Short mmCIF file of C-alpha atoms and ligand atoms in Angstrom, two decimals:
data_model
loop_
_atom_site.label_atom_id
_atom_site.label_comp_id
_atom_site.label_asym_id
_atom_site.label_seq_id
_atom_site.Cartn_x
_atom_site.Cartn_y
_atom_site.Cartn_z
CA UNK A 1 0.09 10.85 -64.63
CA UNK A 2 0.97 7.60 -66.20
CA UNK A 3 -0.56 8.31 -69.50
CA UNK A 4 0.68 11.39 -69.69
CA UNK A 5 4.20 9.99 -69.38
CA UNK A 6 3.67 7.37 -71.61
CA UNK A 7 3.04 9.79 -74.70
CA UNK A 8 6.34 11.50 -75.00
CA UNK A 9 5.20 13.98 -76.71
CA UNK A 10 3.41 15.93 -74.21
CA UNK A 11 6.48 17.76 -73.14
CA UNK A 12 6.88 19.77 -75.75
CA UNK A 13 8.60 23.26 -76.36
CA UNK A 14 9.87 25.64 -79.25
CA UNK A 15 13.06 26.59 -79.12
CA UNK A 16 15.34 29.25 -81.22
CA UNK A 17 19.28 28.36 -81.41
CA UNK A 18 21.41 31.08 -83.64
CA UNK A 19 23.43 28.35 -85.65
CA UNK A 20 26.13 29.29 -87.79
CA UNK A 21 24.81 33.28 -87.71
CA UNK A 22 21.27 31.82 -88.52
CA UNK A 23 18.47 31.59 -86.58
CA UNK A 24 16.38 27.91 -86.24
CA UNK A 25 13.68 27.37 -84.65
CA UNK A 26 11.50 24.35 -84.43
CA UNK A 27 9.44 22.43 -82.04
CA UNK A 28 10.77 19.72 -80.09
CA UNK A 29 10.57 17.05 -77.78
CA UNK A 30 12.16 18.27 -74.41
CA UNK A 31 14.26 15.13 -74.44
CA UNK A 32 15.85 15.83 -77.89
CA UNK A 33 19.60 16.16 -77.92
CA UNK A 34 20.99 18.67 -79.18
CA UNK A 35 22.94 16.63 -81.66
CA UNK A 36 19.68 15.44 -83.26
CA UNK A 37 18.49 19.36 -82.99
CA UNK A 38 21.42 20.32 -85.11
CA UNK A 39 21.15 17.18 -87.35
CA UNK A 40 17.41 16.74 -88.13
CA UNK A 41 15.76 20.11 -87.77
CA UNK A 42 18.52 22.94 -88.76
CA UNK A 43 20.45 20.71 -91.48
CA UNK A 44 24.14 20.78 -90.03
CA UNK A 45 25.03 17.25 -90.49
CA UNK A 46 28.70 18.01 -89.98
CA UNK A 47 27.90 17.29 -86.58
CA UNK A 48 28.51 13.47 -85.84
CA UNK A 49 27.04 11.59 -83.76
CA UNK A 50 28.85 8.49 -82.47
CA UNK A 51 28.56 7.00 -78.85
CA UNK A 52 26.09 9.69 -77.51
CA UNK A 53 26.99 9.39 -74.52
CA UNK A 54 29.54 12.17 -73.88
CA UNK A 55 32.81 9.77 -74.62
CA UNK A 56 33.82 10.22 -78.01
CA UNK A 57 33.61 14.00 -78.91
CA UNK A 58 32.34 13.29 -82.62
CA UNK A 59 29.50 15.65 -81.85
CA UNK A 60 31.58 18.73 -80.09
CA UNK A 61 30.00 21.92 -81.41
CA UNK A 62 30.92 25.47 -79.54
CA UNK A 63 27.91 26.82 -77.35
CA UNK A 64 28.25 30.67 -76.81
CA UNK A 65 31.92 30.08 -77.74
CA UNK A 66 32.89 27.06 -75.71
CA UNK A 67 33.36 23.64 -77.00
CA UNK A 68 30.59 21.21 -75.48
CA UNK A 69 29.35 17.83 -76.63
CA UNK A 70 25.90 18.12 -78.31
CA UNK A 71 24.75 14.56 -77.60
CA UNK A 72 24.52 15.10 -74.02
CA UNK A 73 23.13 18.02 -73.91
CA UNK A 74 19.51 19.09 -74.73
CA UNK A 75 17.55 21.29 -77.37
CA UNK A 76 15.61 23.51 -74.97
CA UNK A 77 18.95 24.05 -73.37
CA UNK A 78 20.44 25.61 -76.11
CA UNK A 79 17.15 28.06 -76.63
CA UNK A 80 18.15 31.50 -77.37
CA UNK A 81 22.06 30.67 -76.91
CA UNK A 82 24.62 30.38 -80.29
CA UNK A 83 25.71 27.45 -81.66
CA UNK A 84 28.88 27.23 -84.25
CA UNK A 85 29.10 23.74 -85.74
CA UNK A 86 31.87 22.67 -88.31
CA UNK A 87 29.60 24.58 -91.09
CA UNK A 88 30.32 27.77 -90.03
CA UNK A 89 34.12 27.18 -89.34
CA UNK A 90 34.87 27.62 -93.09
CA UNK A 91 33.02 26.27 -96.44
CA UNK A 92 34.96 25.02 -99.64
CA UNK A 93 36.31 27.67 -101.09
CA UNK A 94 37.10 29.37 -98.13
CA UNK A 95 38.73 26.74 -95.20
CA UNK A 96 39.43 27.94 -92.16
CA UNK A 97 43.39 27.66 -91.34
CA UNK A 98 42.63 24.66 -89.33
CA UNK A 99 40.66 22.81 -92.08
CA UNK A 100 43.32 23.83 -94.51
CA UNK A 101 45.97 22.70 -91.82
CA UNK A 102 43.90 19.75 -91.80
CA UNK A 103 43.83 18.94 -95.33
CA UNK A 104 47.69 19.70 -95.90
CA UNK A 105 49.26 17.47 -93.04
CA UNK A 106 46.67 14.82 -94.09
CA UNK A 107 44.73 14.90 -90.73
CA UNK A 108 41.64 13.00 -91.83
CA UNK A 109 41.13 9.48 -93.01
CA UNK A 110 37.62 8.32 -92.80
CA UNK A 111 36.46 12.10 -91.53
CA UNK A 112 34.40 11.00 -88.61
CA UNK A 113 35.80 12.79 -86.09
CA UNK A 114 37.12 15.35 -87.74
CA UNK A 115 34.36 18.11 -87.30
CA UNK A 116 34.82 17.41 -83.24
CA UNK A 117 38.51 17.69 -83.56
CA UNK A 118 38.49 21.29 -85.12
CA UNK A 119 36.14 22.19 -82.81
CA UNK A 120 37.86 21.23 -79.61
CA UNK A 121 41.09 22.85 -81.75
CA UNK A 122 39.45 25.84 -82.38
CA UNK A 123 38.28 26.36 -78.33
CA UNK A 124 42.23 25.20 -77.38
CA UNK A 125 43.58 27.75 -79.72
CA UNK A 126 41.36 30.58 -78.24
CA UNK A 127 42.90 29.96 -74.73
CA UNK A 128 46.46 28.90 -76.16
CA UNK A 129 47.74 30.44 -79.35
CA UNK A 130 51.14 28.79 -78.95
CA UNK A 131 50.23 25.40 -77.96
CA UNK A 132 52.97 22.67 -77.42
CA UNK A 133 52.48 19.45 -78.79
CA UNK A 134 51.54 18.04 -74.82
CA UNK A 135 48.80 20.73 -74.77
CA UNK A 136 47.52 19.90 -78.04
CA UNK A 137 47.14 16.13 -76.72
CA UNK A 138 46.16 17.20 -73.81
CA UNK A 139 43.16 19.45 -75.69
CA UNK A 140 41.92 16.68 -77.78
CA UNK A 141 42.23 13.86 -75.40
CA UNK A 142 38.32 13.48 -75.23
CA UNK A 143 38.46 13.04 -78.88
CA UNK A 144 38.32 9.76 -80.48
CA UNK A 145 40.11 8.99 -83.84
CA UNK A 146 38.82 5.53 -84.60
CA UNK A 147 41.26 5.72 -88.04
CA UNK A 148 43.61 6.76 -85.18
CA UNK A 149 45.61 8.99 -87.26
CA UNK A 150 46.49 11.32 -84.04
CA UNK A 151 49.75 12.08 -85.18
CA UNK A 152 48.98 13.80 -88.09
CA UNK A 153 46.14 15.96 -85.95
CA UNK A 154 48.47 17.09 -83.51
CA UNK A 155 50.69 18.23 -86.31
CA UNK A 156 47.91 19.60 -88.15
CA UNK A 157 46.77 21.98 -85.18
CA UNK A 158 50.06 23.20 -84.14
CA UNK A 159 50.81 23.88 -88.18
CA UNK A 160 47.49 25.98 -87.79
CA UNK A 161 48.19 28.00 -84.59
CA UNK A 162 49.96 30.88 -86.31
CA UNK A 163 47.54 31.38 -88.87
CA UNK A 164 44.49 31.25 -86.45
CA UNK A 165 46.69 34.16 -84.91
CA UNK A 166 47.01 35.99 -87.67
CA UNK A 167 43.73 35.55 -89.07
CA UNK B 1 20.77 5.61 -77.29
CA UNK B 2 18.13 8.61 -76.70
CA UNK B 3 17.05 9.39 -73.26
CA UNK B 4 13.52 8.50 -71.88
CA UNK B 5 10.70 10.39 -72.16
CA UNK B 6 10.63 13.28 -69.08
CA UNK B 7 8.78 16.40 -67.92
CA UNK B 8 11.23 19.25 -67.96
CA UNK B 9 11.09 22.63 -65.27
CA UNK B 10 13.17 25.32 -65.97
CA UNK B 11 13.10 27.26 -62.34
CA UNK B 12 14.64 30.62 -62.31
CA UNK B 13 15.09 30.81 -58.67
CA UNK B 14 16.10 28.08 -55.89
CA UNK B 15 13.22 28.24 -53.52
CA UNK B 16 11.09 27.35 -57.14
CA UNK B 17 12.99 24.66 -57.53
CA UNK B 18 12.68 23.34 -54.39
CA UNK B 19 9.44 23.50 -54.39
CA UNK B 20 9.64 21.34 -57.90
CA UNK B 21 11.49 18.95 -56.09
CA UNK B 22 8.86 18.85 -53.10
CA UNK B 23 6.03 18.61 -55.56
CA UNK B 24 7.28 15.66 -57.74
CA UNK B 25 7.25 13.00 -55.05
CA UNK B 26 10.59 11.64 -55.37
CA UNK B 27 10.61 10.99 -59.02
CA UNK B 28 12.17 14.21 -60.15
CA UNK B 29 16.34 14.76 -60.53
CA UNK B 30 18.16 17.77 -60.56
CA UNK B 31 20.23 18.85 -63.99
CA UNK B 32 22.98 20.55 -63.53
CA UNK B 33 25.76 20.40 -65.97
CA UNK B 34 24.31 17.18 -67.14
CA UNK B 35 27.62 15.34 -68.29
CA UNK B 36 26.72 12.47 -65.73
CA UNK B 37 23.23 12.55 -65.52
CA UNK B 38 22.45 12.58 -69.49
CA UNK B 39 24.91 9.99 -70.37
CA UNK B 40 22.74 8.04 -67.80
CA UNK B 41 19.84 8.48 -69.10
CA UNK B 42 20.66 8.30 -72.82
CA UNK B 43 22.10 5.10 -71.78
CA UNK B 44 18.61 4.38 -69.97
CA UNK B 45 20.32 3.72 -66.88
CA UNK B 46 18.09 5.98 -65.14
CA UNK B 47 14.35 6.85 -65.54
CA UNK B 48 13.37 10.14 -63.90
CA UNK B 49 9.71 11.54 -64.66
CA UNK B 50 10.68 14.96 -63.70
CA UNK B 51 14.08 16.73 -64.78
CA UNK B 52 14.46 20.50 -62.73
CA UNK B 53 17.38 22.35 -64.39
CA UNK B 54 19.38 24.53 -62.21
CA UNK B 55 21.04 26.16 -65.59
CA UNK B 56 18.97 29.26 -65.16
CA UNK B 57 18.47 29.56 -61.59
CA UNK B 58 19.81 32.60 -60.28
CA UNK B 59 22.73 33.02 -58.13
CA UNK B 60 24.43 29.75 -57.89
CA UNK B 61 27.61 30.26 -59.51
CA UNK B 62 30.21 31.84 -57.74
CA UNK B 63 33.49 31.85 -56.51
CA UNK B 64 34.00 34.28 -52.85
CA UNK B 65 36.98 34.38 -50.40
CA UNK B 66 35.31 35.58 -47.36
CA UNK B 67 38.64 35.17 -45.61
CA UNK B 68 37.71 32.52 -42.85
CA UNK B 69 36.57 30.37 -46.15
CA UNK B 70 36.27 29.86 -49.24
CA UNK B 71 33.35 29.71 -51.04
CA UNK B 72 32.07 28.12 -54.60
CA UNK B 73 28.49 28.03 -55.62
CA UNK B 74 27.04 24.40 -56.81
CA UNK B 75 26.62 25.79 -60.15
CA UNK B 76 30.05 27.21 -60.72
CA UNK B 77 31.52 25.14 -64.26
CA UNK B 78 34.32 22.67 -63.25
CA UNK B 79 35.99 24.91 -66.34
CA UNK B 80 35.64 28.53 -64.49
CA UNK B 81 36.60 26.98 -61.21
CA UNK B 82 39.88 25.70 -63.26
CA UNK B 83 40.40 29.25 -64.56
CA UNK B 84 39.91 31.55 -61.36
CA UNK B 85 42.11 33.52 -59.88
CA UNK B 86 41.01 33.50 -56.49
CA UNK B 87 41.06 29.52 -56.75
CA UNK B 88 44.86 29.74 -58.25
CA UNK B 89 46.13 31.75 -55.33
CA UNK B 90 44.04 30.41 -52.27
CA UNK B 91 43.35 26.98 -53.25
CA UNK B 92 45.82 25.39 -56.08
CA UNK B 93 45.11 21.81 -54.84
CA UNK B 94 41.67 22.43 -56.31
CA UNK B 95 43.01 23.66 -59.44
CA UNK B 96 45.75 21.07 -59.86
CA UNK B 97 42.77 18.31 -59.57
CA UNK B 98 40.32 20.11 -61.67
CA UNK B 99 42.80 19.93 -65.11
CA UNK B 100 41.96 16.33 -64.35
CA UNK B 101 38.15 16.12 -64.58
CA UNK B 102 37.67 14.63 -67.75
CA UNK B 103 37.78 16.51 -70.70
CA UNK B 104 38.08 20.60 -71.20
CA UNK B 105 34.45 19.99 -73.15
CA UNK B 106 33.16 18.15 -70.08
CA UNK B 107 34.39 21.04 -67.56
CA UNK B 108 32.81 23.41 -69.91
CA UNK B 109 29.35 22.45 -68.80
CA UNK B 110 30.04 19.58 -66.07
CA UNK B 111 29.34 21.98 -62.37
CA UNK B 112 31.71 21.75 -59.27
CA UNK B 113 28.41 20.53 -57.15
CA UNK B 114 27.20 18.59 -59.81
CA UNK B 115 30.48 16.26 -59.20
CA UNK B 116 30.06 16.16 -55.27
CA UNK B 117 26.34 15.13 -55.68
CA UNK B 118 27.13 12.53 -58.16
CA UNK B 119 29.75 11.22 -55.77
CA UNK B 120 31.58 8.58 -58.59
CA UNK B 121 33.87 6.65 -55.98
CA UNK B 122 36.93 7.82 -57.96
CA UNK B 123 35.92 11.73 -58.96
CA UNK B 124 38.82 13.91 -58.58
CA UNK B 125 36.30 16.52 -56.53
CA UNK B 126 35.39 14.47 -53.63
CA UNK B 127 39.06 13.40 -52.63
CA UNK B 128 39.68 16.63 -52.89
CA UNK B 129 37.03 18.34 -50.34
CA UNK B 130 37.56 15.21 -48.29
CA UNK B 131 41.11 16.41 -47.65
CA UNK B 132 40.58 20.00 -47.57
CA UNK B 133 37.98 19.15 -44.83
CA UNK B 134 35.41 20.67 -46.50
CA UNK B 135 31.66 21.50 -45.40
CA UNK B 136 28.68 21.24 -48.18
CA UNK B 137 25.92 23.12 -48.35
CA UNK B 138 22.14 21.69 -48.55
CA UNK B 139 19.21 23.59 -49.46
CA UNK B 140 16.11 21.73 -48.39
CA UNK B 141 12.12 22.10 -47.93
CA UNK B 142 13.38 22.76 -43.65
CA UNK B 143 15.98 25.03 -45.09
CA UNK B 144 19.66 24.75 -45.04
CA UNK B 145 21.65 22.59 -43.15
CA UNK B 146 25.78 22.40 -43.38
CA UNK B 147 27.16 18.76 -44.02
CA UNK B 148 30.87 17.93 -43.19
CA UNK B 149 32.72 16.46 -46.43
CA UNK B 150 33.55 12.73 -44.65
CA UNK B 151 29.54 12.74 -43.61
CA UNK B 152 28.68 13.38 -47.05
CA UNK B 153 29.57 11.04 -48.80
CA UNK B 154 27.98 7.40 -48.29
CA UNK B 155 28.77 4.90 -50.74
CA UNK B 156 29.30 4.84 -54.90
CA UNK B 157 26.70 7.87 -56.06
CA UNK B 158 25.47 7.76 -52.68
CA UNK B 159 25.65 11.08 -50.46
CA UNK B 160 23.79 12.34 -47.50
CA UNK B 161 21.41 14.58 -49.41
CA UNK B 162 17.71 13.77 -49.58
CA UNK B 163 15.82 13.58 -52.73
CA UNK B 164 14.40 17.04 -52.00
CA UNK B 165 17.42 18.60 -51.55
CA UNK B 166 19.59 21.01 -53.43
CA UNK B 167 23.12 21.14 -53.02
CA UNK B 168 23.99 25.42 -52.87
CA UNK B 169 27.94 25.77 -51.45
CA UNK B 170 30.79 23.87 -51.06
CA UNK B 171 32.58 25.72 -48.10
CA UNK B 172 36.46 25.22 -47.87
CA UNK B 173 37.85 26.60 -44.69
CA UNK B 174 40.85 28.57 -44.76
CA UNK B 175 44.45 27.24 -43.09
CA UNK B 176 45.58 29.23 -40.03
CA UNK B 177 49.09 29.18 -41.48
CA UNK B 178 50.48 28.14 -44.97
CA UNK B 179 49.70 24.99 -46.55
CA UNK B 180 50.91 23.01 -49.17
CA UNK B 181 49.52 19.94 -51.11
CA UNK B 182 49.45 17.77 -53.90
CA UNK B 183 46.72 15.44 -56.10
CA UNK B 184 47.90 12.91 -58.01
CA UNK B 185 45.58 10.40 -59.94
CA UNK B 186 46.77 7.35 -62.52
CA UNK B 187 43.85 6.66 -65.61
CA UNK B 188 44.57 4.39 -67.87
CA UNK B 189 43.70 7.27 -70.91
CA UNK B 190 44.16 11.00 -70.18
CA UNK B 191 40.79 12.44 -68.81
CA UNK B 192 39.28 8.81 -68.24
CA UNK B 193 37.91 8.32 -64.41
CA UNK B 194 41.28 7.30 -62.41
CA UNK B 195 41.95 3.81 -61.09
CA UNK B 196 43.48 5.30 -57.74
CA UNK B 197 44.05 9.00 -56.38
CA UNK B 198 45.77 10.58 -53.38
CA UNK B 199 45.51 13.90 -51.99
CA UNK B 200 47.77 15.02 -49.45
CA UNK B 201 47.75 18.80 -48.00
CA UNK B 202 50.32 19.61 -45.06
CA UNK B 203 49.91 22.47 -42.44
CA UNK B 204 52.98 24.22 -40.93
CA UNK B 205 55.63 26.85 -41.69
CA UNK B 206 59.10 26.14 -40.27
CA UNK B 207 57.88 22.53 -39.88
CA UNK B 208 55.20 20.44 -40.75
CA UNK B 209 52.49 20.66 -37.66
CA UNK B 210 49.84 18.67 -39.43
CA UNK B 211 48.81 16.64 -42.68
CA UNK B 212 45.77 15.35 -44.42
CA UNK B 213 45.92 12.22 -46.56
CA UNK B 214 43.10 10.95 -48.72
CA UNK B 215 43.10 7.98 -51.11
CA UNK B 216 40.36 6.92 -53.57
CA UNK B 217 39.76 3.96 -55.79
CA UNK B 218 40.27 0.72 -53.48
CA UNK B 219 36.96 2.10 -52.04
CA UNK B 220 33.40 3.06 -52.37
CA UNK B 221 34.31 6.63 -50.96
CA UNK B 222 37.40 8.80 -50.68
CA UNK B 223 38.98 7.75 -47.20
CA UNK B 224 41.70 9.44 -44.65
CA UNK B 225 44.33 7.58 -44.11
CA UNK B 226 44.86 8.51 -40.36
CA UNK B 227 48.04 6.31 -40.08
CA UNK B 228 49.77 8.35 -42.58
CA UNK B 229 48.41 11.82 -41.46
CA UNK B 230 49.99 10.80 -37.63
CA UNK B 231 53.44 10.02 -39.30
CA UNK B 232 53.67 12.90 -41.56
CA UNK B 233 51.89 15.17 -39.21
CA UNK B 234 53.71 14.23 -36.08
CA UNK B 235 57.28 13.58 -37.47
CA UNK B 236 57.59 17.82 -36.91
CA UNK B 237 60.15 17.57 -39.89
CA UNK B 238 61.64 20.79 -41.02
CA UNK B 239 61.04 22.28 -44.33
CA UNK B 240 64.71 22.80 -44.67
CA UNK B 241 65.79 19.05 -44.21
CA UNK B 242 65.91 17.36 -47.21
CA UNK B 243 67.52 14.13 -45.79
CA UNK B 244 64.48 13.57 -43.08
CA UNK B 245 61.85 14.55 -45.70
CA UNK B 246 63.05 11.53 -48.34
CA UNK B 247 63.32 9.54 -44.83
CA UNK B 248 59.79 10.47 -44.21
CA UNK B 249 58.37 9.92 -47.86
CA UNK B 250 59.95 6.28 -47.35
CA UNK B 251 58.45 5.50 -44.32
CA UNK B 252 54.94 6.87 -45.69
CA UNK B 253 54.60 4.96 -48.54
CA UNK B 254 55.16 1.94 -46.46
CA UNK B 255 52.83 2.93 -44.09
CA UNK B 256 50.67 3.83 -46.62
CA UNK B 257 50.67 0.18 -48.01
CA UNK B 258 49.15 -1.21 -44.61
CA UNK B 259 46.32 1.69 -44.46
CA UNK B 260 45.33 0.76 -47.55
CA UNK B 261 44.76 -2.73 -46.73
CA UNK B 262 42.89 -1.81 -43.90
CA UNK B 263 40.26 -0.24 -45.97
CA UNK B 264 36.86 -1.73 -46.40
CA UNK B 265 37.70 -2.15 -50.01
CA UNK B 266 35.12 -3.33 -52.38
CA UNK B 267 35.28 -6.27 -54.13
CA UNK B 268 36.46 -4.80 -57.57
CA UNK B 269 39.20 -3.90 -55.76
CA UNK B 270 42.14 -5.52 -57.66
CA UNK B 271 45.46 -5.90 -55.17
CA UNK B 272 46.80 -3.90 -58.53
CA UNK B 273 44.15 -0.97 -57.53
CA UNK B 274 45.24 -1.07 -53.97
CA UNK B 275 48.99 -1.28 -54.77
CA UNK B 276 48.24 1.61 -57.24
CA UNK B 277 46.90 3.87 -54.50
CA UNK B 278 49.42 3.23 -51.89
CA UNK B 279 52.13 4.39 -54.27
CA UNK B 280 50.20 7.54 -55.43
CA UNK B 281 50.15 8.20 -51.78
CA UNK B 282 53.52 8.19 -51.36
CA UNK B 283 53.68 10.77 -54.49
CA UNK B 284 51.43 12.94 -53.18
CA UNK B 285 52.97 13.47 -49.74
CA UNK B 286 56.87 13.68 -51.70
CA UNK B 287 55.20 15.95 -54.04
CA UNK B 288 53.39 18.35 -51.23
CA UNK B 289 56.70 18.00 -49.05
CA UNK B 290 58.88 19.28 -52.22
CA UNK B 291 56.78 22.14 -52.67
CA UNK B 292 56.78 23.10 -49.14
CA UNK B 293 60.53 22.83 -48.90
CA UNK B 294 60.81 25.13 -52.25
CA UNK B 295 58.67 27.67 -50.95
C1 LIG C 301 33.58 11.44 -70.93
C2 LIG C 301 33.78 11.75 -69.15
C3 LIG C 301 34.18 11.69 -68.79
C4 LIG C 301 34.48 12.62 -67.57
N1 LIG C 301 35.60 11.89 -66.83
C5 LIG C 301 35.41 12.22 -65.42
C6 LIG C 301 36.62 12.07 -64.86
O1 LIG C 301 37.64 11.93 -65.04
N2 LIG C 301 36.48 12.66 -63.27
C7 LIG C 301 35.19 13.17 -62.40
O2 LIG C 301 34.97 13.51 -61.46
N3 LIG C 301 34.06 13.25 -63.99
C8 LIG C 301 34.64 12.92 -64.84
N4 LIG C 301 33.30 13.26 -65.67
C9 LIG C 301 31.84 13.63 -65.16
C10 LIG C 301 31.78 14.92 -65.04
O3 LIG C 301 32.98 15.60 -64.03
C11 LIG C 301 30.35 15.36 -64.08
O4 LIG C 301 30.43 16.95 -65.13
C12 LIG C 301 30.35 15.65 -63.31
O5 LIG C 301 30.44 14.03 -62.52
C13 LIG C 301 28.95 15.61 -63.02
O6 LIG C 301 28.28 17.02 -62.64
P1 LIG C 301 27.29 17.71 -63.42
O7 LIG C 301 27.35 18.97 -63.15
O8 LIG C 301 27.75 17.38 -64.89
O9 LIG C 301 25.94 16.98 -62.96
P2 LIG C 301 24.74 16.76 -63.55
O10 LIG C 301 25.25 15.17 -64.47
O11 LIG C 301 23.87 17.05 -63.97
O12 LIG C 301 23.87 15.48 -62.47
C14 LIG C 301 24.74 14.47 -61.88
C15 LIG C 301 24.19 13.89 -60.50
O13 LIG C 301 24.20 14.78 -59.45
C16 LIG C 301 22.79 15.50 -58.79
N5 LIG C 301 22.74 17.26 -58.59
C17 LIG C 301 23.79 17.71 -59.80
N6 LIG C 301 23.70 18.61 -59.26
C18 LIG C 301 22.94 18.66 -58.07
C19 LIG C 301 22.92 19.38 -56.72
N7 LIG C 301 23.23 21.09 -56.65
N8 LIG C 301 21.93 19.40 -55.86
C20 LIG C 301 21.59 17.65 -55.68
N9 LIG C 301 22.02 16.93 -56.85
C21 LIG C 301 22.76 17.45 -58.01
C22 LIG C 301 22.09 14.99 -60.39
O14 LIG C 301 20.36 15.02 -59.78
C23 LIG C 301 22.47 14.09 -60.95
O15 LIG C 301 21.99 12.90 -60.01
C24 LIG C 301 33.31 12.87 -66.68
C25 LIG C 301 32.23 12.60 -68.03
C26 LIG C 301 32.32 12.70 -69.46
C27 LIG C 301 31.03 12.44 -69.75
S1 LIG C 302 28.24 11.45 -79.99
FE1 LIG C 302 28.72 13.06 -78.18
S2 LIG C 302 30.47 12.29 -77.44
FE2 LIG C 302 29.95 10.75 -78.88
S1 LIG C 303 39.44 10.27 -89.45
FE1 LIG C 303 38.75 8.42 -89.30
S2 LIG C 303 37.29 8.60 -86.82
FE2 LIG C 303 39.35 10.00 -87.09
#
């Protein structure tokens, strides 16, 4: 039992996750986080890894439509599920209304927190299509911006809300 | 940081999960929402040999009202409970507390049972379940047993659960009559664990006939403040008597200060935290009375 545990590759599984509509399959250690799977195996490096213990929100993704932290989920737990990362929201030629509003309202500086902010905002607007400033602040309270550009982020989310509703 | 190696199981049934716990001789941990356990793994503060993931076990996620009590399955997500119509109507206190647990992304995964089994000294749910006189149902190799909330929390991150047991359900007894309640907390940043918190549950129709008041923060576990309960529940204050209620709130504040000072507080509890807990008790009592009189 001892030797089995010292070799951590003994417990490996094949996982298949639908990421941004594409099926991604890889054999991974059971201890591999979903964040690392998305970055290293599926190639979606828009998943940013900050604190790695659930506190900063940079690694937020949607799993089955709900915002979750991919650094405190294991890749094996996402087997058979659908994940959306920031790459799945839009692309350079066709930005999602939230992404567009972030550009227009200068809601990003270095951009490290931005994918997590966007995905938390997607989850918010699904429950609450016309949020007040307080509701936006509350929904994004678990996402830290080290550049501290919070005021513009809140403005951008509120500005995007009508376009998300009609889109 | 990355989690240490472990072996991983995904049982489909409770009995399979219990067998896995029994076979792995104490060094197995149950994985529920993972919102406390996985951070501990990533920080290398926990090194279980085996993880028994409950996420595929059938039948542990539900909210039912059987008249005599509300029954909540341990794997019910905190976010699901927060939006439950049954709970909004039958136990708004729990909904009020759930909305203050971490952030939406945490509550999307975190479970009701996981929060209780984790037993953080300032977690919202242990405080509220103590105030609601809840019962916790544990399944183990010898069958099920029911543990009162007041006997369940033993210390920081320590509960009456045996390593081979799984918490399967929380039961909240229905009040015989109307119940009015309030939960308040103070944390430095929105969504952080609170520095202190308080819950007050009042019973009675025309006049207040009983109270349960619980504070958490300065002690290692949520504590009932019996002196405050006797005062508020025993004053027989009428629903419509605003002046008497204002006096009662002031007195409750003073009584709370003495009651918190008498608690077995832990070494890290600052005078500020004790003072804060007493103020929050006063606010919870005031808000519960106000809700009652508005009703
Ligand atoms: C950034 C952040 C902020 C947070 N803020 C708060 C907060 O303000 N208030 C708060 O209360 N919590 C907070 N949490 C913790 C969160 O509520 C967790 O979800 C909860 O503490 C544990 O529930 P879980 O389902 O995630 O359990 P897990 O993390 O899976 O498990 C926690 C522990 O309980 C045991 N366990 C879980 N379920 C069972 C069961 N059914 N039977 C037996 N043992 C079991 C596990 O073995 C483990 O030891 C926060 C977490 C994060 C990451
Ligand atoms: S990297 Fe996941 S929450 Fe910080
Ligand atoms: S824009 Fe730099 S961390 Fe938020």
